[in-house]
Amino acid sequence: MKLFSIILFFFCFSVVATSQTGRPLRGTVVDDASGETLPSVTIVILNSNPLLGTVSNTDGTFSFEHLPVGRYDIQASFMGYEPAIAKEIVISAGKEAHVTLSLKENINELSEVVVTPKINKQETINNTAAASARMLSVEEASRYAGGFDDPARLVTSFAGVAGNVSSNGIAIRGNSPQFLQWRLEGVEIPNPTHFPDITGVGGGILTALSSQVLDNSDFFTGAFPAEYGNALSGVFDMNLRNGNRWEHEHTIQVGTMGIDVSSEGPFKKGGQASYLFNYRYATMALANDLFPGLLGDAAGMRYQDLSFKFNFPTKKAGTFSVWGIGVIDKYKQDMESDTTKWESVTDRNDSHFDQSMGAGGIGHKIYLNNNTYIKSAIAATYTKNELYVDLFDLQKNPTRINNMEGTNWNLSFNSYLNRKFSSRHTNRTGINITRLAYDLDYNISPSFPNDYLPMENFAKSDGNTWLYSAFTNSTLRLTNEITANIGVNVQYFQLNKHASIEPRAGIKWQIQPKHSLGVAYGLHSRHEKLDYYFVTTPETGNELPNKQLDFAKAHHFVLSYDWSINENTHLKIEPYFQYLYNVPVAKDSSFSIINHQDWYLNTPLVNEGHGKNYGIDITLERYLANGYYYLFTASVFESKYKGGDSVWRDTRLNRNFLLNALGGKEWKLGKHKQNILSANVRLSFQGGDRYSPIDETASKLEQDAVYDTSKAYEKQLDPAFISNFTVSYKLNKTRLSHEFALKIINANGYKEFGGHFYNYKKQEVEAYRSSVVMPGISYKIEF
């Protein structure tokens, strides 16, 4: 009733009169290489009738007023530059639309020019990527079924990326999710998801960054440019958008998952500075009350997050920005009170998780001249994790068997200089210095989680270290059709004085107006989680066997073929090969960090492991036009590893194939066709989870699930089929809009594999399979 009352209040509060026109469309045109704004650029709305156009102002800005509600494609054209098209720009009554168009300077004489507009959805924001990169539209995150307004879940629909229902961990081309680097506003940040690493290291439940504040971002799946260090599998380079500096706008969303409130606008009318913030409080309890049992163990989760960005342009000192994100997560799972129902160890323990994460910084960008700028940032990040587990006996007496507390503070400074020497050559060179502080105290019972033995400390340290890195990259436009990127990244880890020099290179050839080829290579590396370096065991005493672990490294090779079938349809094919080495493994064991799932580690390791991933990714996409779109992705691959016993095996994430089919349709309804009904579906079919065979004899002896690790990951479950649906209805009124939505993840109730447990009653090992269906019913008002 409370949820219904809130929705009714806002709906009745709105203005009743309808209107055909939406809020203004505003944009900026910039030089692709230098970032300098371009005046006098011709802007045309392609799908308008009659054709609408304007010219950018002296500061590169432009605007359109009184456009009918709907979606538009915008083209920018300028003498001496290649034209560019921004697609799927949404005009609504509740929020202004903003777009940035980047134009590439033409390096040929005018007589040689063949006008072929570049479509923004085919280009990354960072223009130094030759392959394995995609620009992520925030609008897609809210529109695509299965996205759940979560960018991390959205990218699992891309070729080569695997995901799960219960976790938004991003497994790229068979690699572990922990090998991915998260970046925000140009700064590496901790995993920005709610309940990070609890569902598997590198994953979480939902990303803490709401689509209300995110700007378009880049997602790299291999051979990424020299600018990116300390990443092994991929990079998620996210940005916060600037708030509206012309008008105040607000959004309130309430639903079964909680409440979401955002606001933006100018600090003062007519000024250049703006603010943007979003607060979200979520609880799974309401959804569980409405749909009992669908959420499984997730029903006990509570979380909240806050994100913001303040933007301060100045006349002579450049542009300053202040940004931040904060996350608080709490989860409690109580033991089963009826001891006669105890079947597994989870029935007889209490678990408490308290996690928090924060990141914030001050950014600055200043132009030294029309072709040169410096972009810098000072940022701090903070994470705190507390986990307590109590095991109860039949008399309900508790014994603490797990007590882990870890806090990390990072302080970083990064800066780069971007200079466009000519239309043929642009260079970007920068540095990054990070102070890594830590306070770790990890204790666990040797027989966790099955017995009452006293806890032992396996990682305890309090101190700090430094990570230094530098890069340089040159973009060379050999012709209008051929662009090369050559660079290098260097890293130095002060904790153990290890260094890494990593060359990067890529070339892209537009062989015909609609066909292009690309090839990219990169050597990449990443240091381990800090607690891994401070592991101790009863055998090693006070010695730190992992402190000298070197960077894990990987060679990435990618070929890419792009075919723009027509203005709305695009095909991409990418074969790839990756070779990993220096991978931490356990001596004389099948264990490798590649397969590690738990958010802690208490094993001595050596840099003697290897891995290889190879396959082909295929993407066929139709952009949203004439009211419908589709996206088909397919990946066929192998992912192998060699552990400390020197045996090549399948990795845990070697699913062999991934198939995704997405599609959606929009209908314009209402007297003036101002309302939008949207229906979207995503169907996923992927190879099953891999696991090691059970050692039945040892399991009965230990009263626990014991795996035969000599045959690690030889078993594989049947393929998984998962369906996701989204239906929404948006009513556009005068200067505001209402949206009602139903979003369902795992609508068919696929039962995910969660490992094995020993059933005390049956005295045998059973597979843990659970069906988590995530239903979201929401109402959103924008005004």
PDB file of C-alpha atoms in Angstrom, residues 29-39 78-82 102-108 127-128 365-374 416-429 473-477 480:
ATOM      1  CA  VAL A  29      31.062  19.759 -31.250  1.00  0.00           C
ATOM      2  CA  VAL A  30      34.764  19.084 -30.631  1.00  0.00           C
ATOM      3  CA  ASP A  31      37.891  18.124 -32.547  1.00  0.00           C
ATOM      4  CA  ASP A  32      38.401  14.373 -32.070  1.00  0.00           C
ATOM      5  CA  ALA A  33      42.151  14.637 -31.501  1.00  0.00           C
ATOM      6  CA  SER A  34      42.587  17.872 -29.544  1.00  0.00           C
ATOM      7  CA  GLY A  35      39.211  18.094 -27.792  1.00  0.00           C
ATOM      8  CA  GLU A  36      38.966  21.771 -28.792  1.00  0.00           C
ATOM      9  CA  THR A  37      35.441  23.027 -29.493  1.00  0.00           C
ATOM     10  CA  LEU A  38      34.528  23.764 -33.116  1.00  0.00           C
ATOM     11  CA  PRO A  39      32.403  26.794 -34.106  1.00  0.00           C
ATOM     12  CA  PHE A  78      32.345  20.948 -41.150  1.00  0.00           C
ATOM     13  CA  MET A  79      34.726  21.919 -43.926  1.00  0.00           C
ATOM     14  CA  GLY A  80      37.979  19.968 -43.637  1.00  0.00           C
ATOM     15  CA  TYR A  81      36.512  17.361 -41.246  1.00  0.00           C
ATOM     16  CA  GLU A  82      34.839  14.007 -41.675  1.00  0.00           C
ATOM     17  CA  SER A 102      33.598  14.474 -32.184  1.00  0.00           C
ATOM     18  CA  LEU A 103      34.881  15.257 -35.683  1.00  0.00           C
ATOM     19  CA  LYS A 104      38.081  13.900 -37.244  1.00  0.00           C
ATOM     20  CA  GLU A 105      40.120  16.324 -39.286  1.00  0.00           C
ATOM     21  CA  ASN A 106      40.504  15.296 -42.916  1.00  0.00           C
ATOM     22  CA  ILE A 107      44.176  14.941 -43.856  1.00  0.00           C
ATOM     23  CA  ASN A 108      43.666  14.873 -47.647  1.00  0.00           C
ATOM     24  CA  ASN A 127      39.978   7.111 -29.954  1.00  0.00           C
ATOM     25  CA  THR A 128      43.260   5.163 -29.543  1.00  0.00           C
ATOM     26  CA  LYS A 365      41.477  20.189 -17.531  1.00  0.00           C
ATOM     27  CA  ILE A 366      43.171  23.223 -19.050  1.00  0.00           C
ATOM     28  CA  TYR A 367      43.998  24.134 -22.635  1.00  0.00           C
ATOM     29  CA  LEU A 368      47.473  25.548 -23.215  1.00  0.00           C
ATOM     30  CA  ASN A 369      46.501  26.380 -26.795  1.00  0.00           C
ATOM     31  CA  ASN A 370      44.009  25.155 -29.391  1.00  0.00           C
ATOM     32  CA  ASN A 371      45.902  21.892 -29.885  1.00  0.00           C
ATOM     33  CA  THR A 372      47.216  21.103 -26.398  1.00  0.00           C
ATOM     34  CA  TYR A 373      45.602  20.383 -23.050  1.00  0.00           C
ATOM     35  CA  ILE A 374      46.579  18.890 -19.700  1.00  0.00           C
ATOM     36  CA  TYR A 416      48.550  13.516 -18.974  1.00  0.00           C
ATOM     37  CA  LEU A 417      49.365  15.975 -21.731  1.00  0.00           C
ATOM     38  CA  ASN A 418      47.468  15.606 -25.006  1.00  0.00           C
ATOM     39  CA  ARG A 419      48.955  17.402 -28.007  1.00  0.00           C
ATOM     40  CA  LYS A 420      47.774  17.448 -31.600  1.00  0.00           C
ATOM     41  CA  PHE A 421      50.953  18.158 -33.555  1.00  0.00           C
ATOM     42  CA  SER A 422      49.140  18.043 -36.884  1.00  0.00           C
ATOM     43  CA  SER A 423      46.168  16.435 -38.556  1.00  0.00           C
ATOM     44  CA  ARG A 424      48.372  13.328 -38.893  1.00  0.00           C
ATOM     45  CA  HIS A 425      49.932  13.040 -35.435  1.00  0.00           C
ATOM     46  CA  THR A 426      48.520  13.280 -31.891  1.00  0.00           C
ATOM     47  CA  ASN A 427      50.410  12.216 -28.777  1.00  0.00           C
ATOM     48  CA  ARG A 428      49.195  11.570 -25.254  1.00  0.00           C
ATOM     49  CA  THR A 429      51.757  11.089 -22.452  1.00  0.00           C
ATOM     50  CA  ASN A 473      50.855   6.827 -27.072  1.00  0.00           C
ATOM     51  CA  SER A 474      51.016   8.347 -30.539  1.00  0.00           C
ATOM     52  CA  THR A 475      48.120   8.264 -32.967  1.00  0.00           C
ATOM     53  CA  LEU A 476      49.390   8.397 -36.543  1.00  0.00           C
ATOM     54  CA  ARG A 477      46.920   8.987 -39.359  1.00  0.00           C
ATOM     55  CA  ASN A 480      42.351   9.148 -44.189  1.00  0.00           C
TER      56      ASN A 480
END
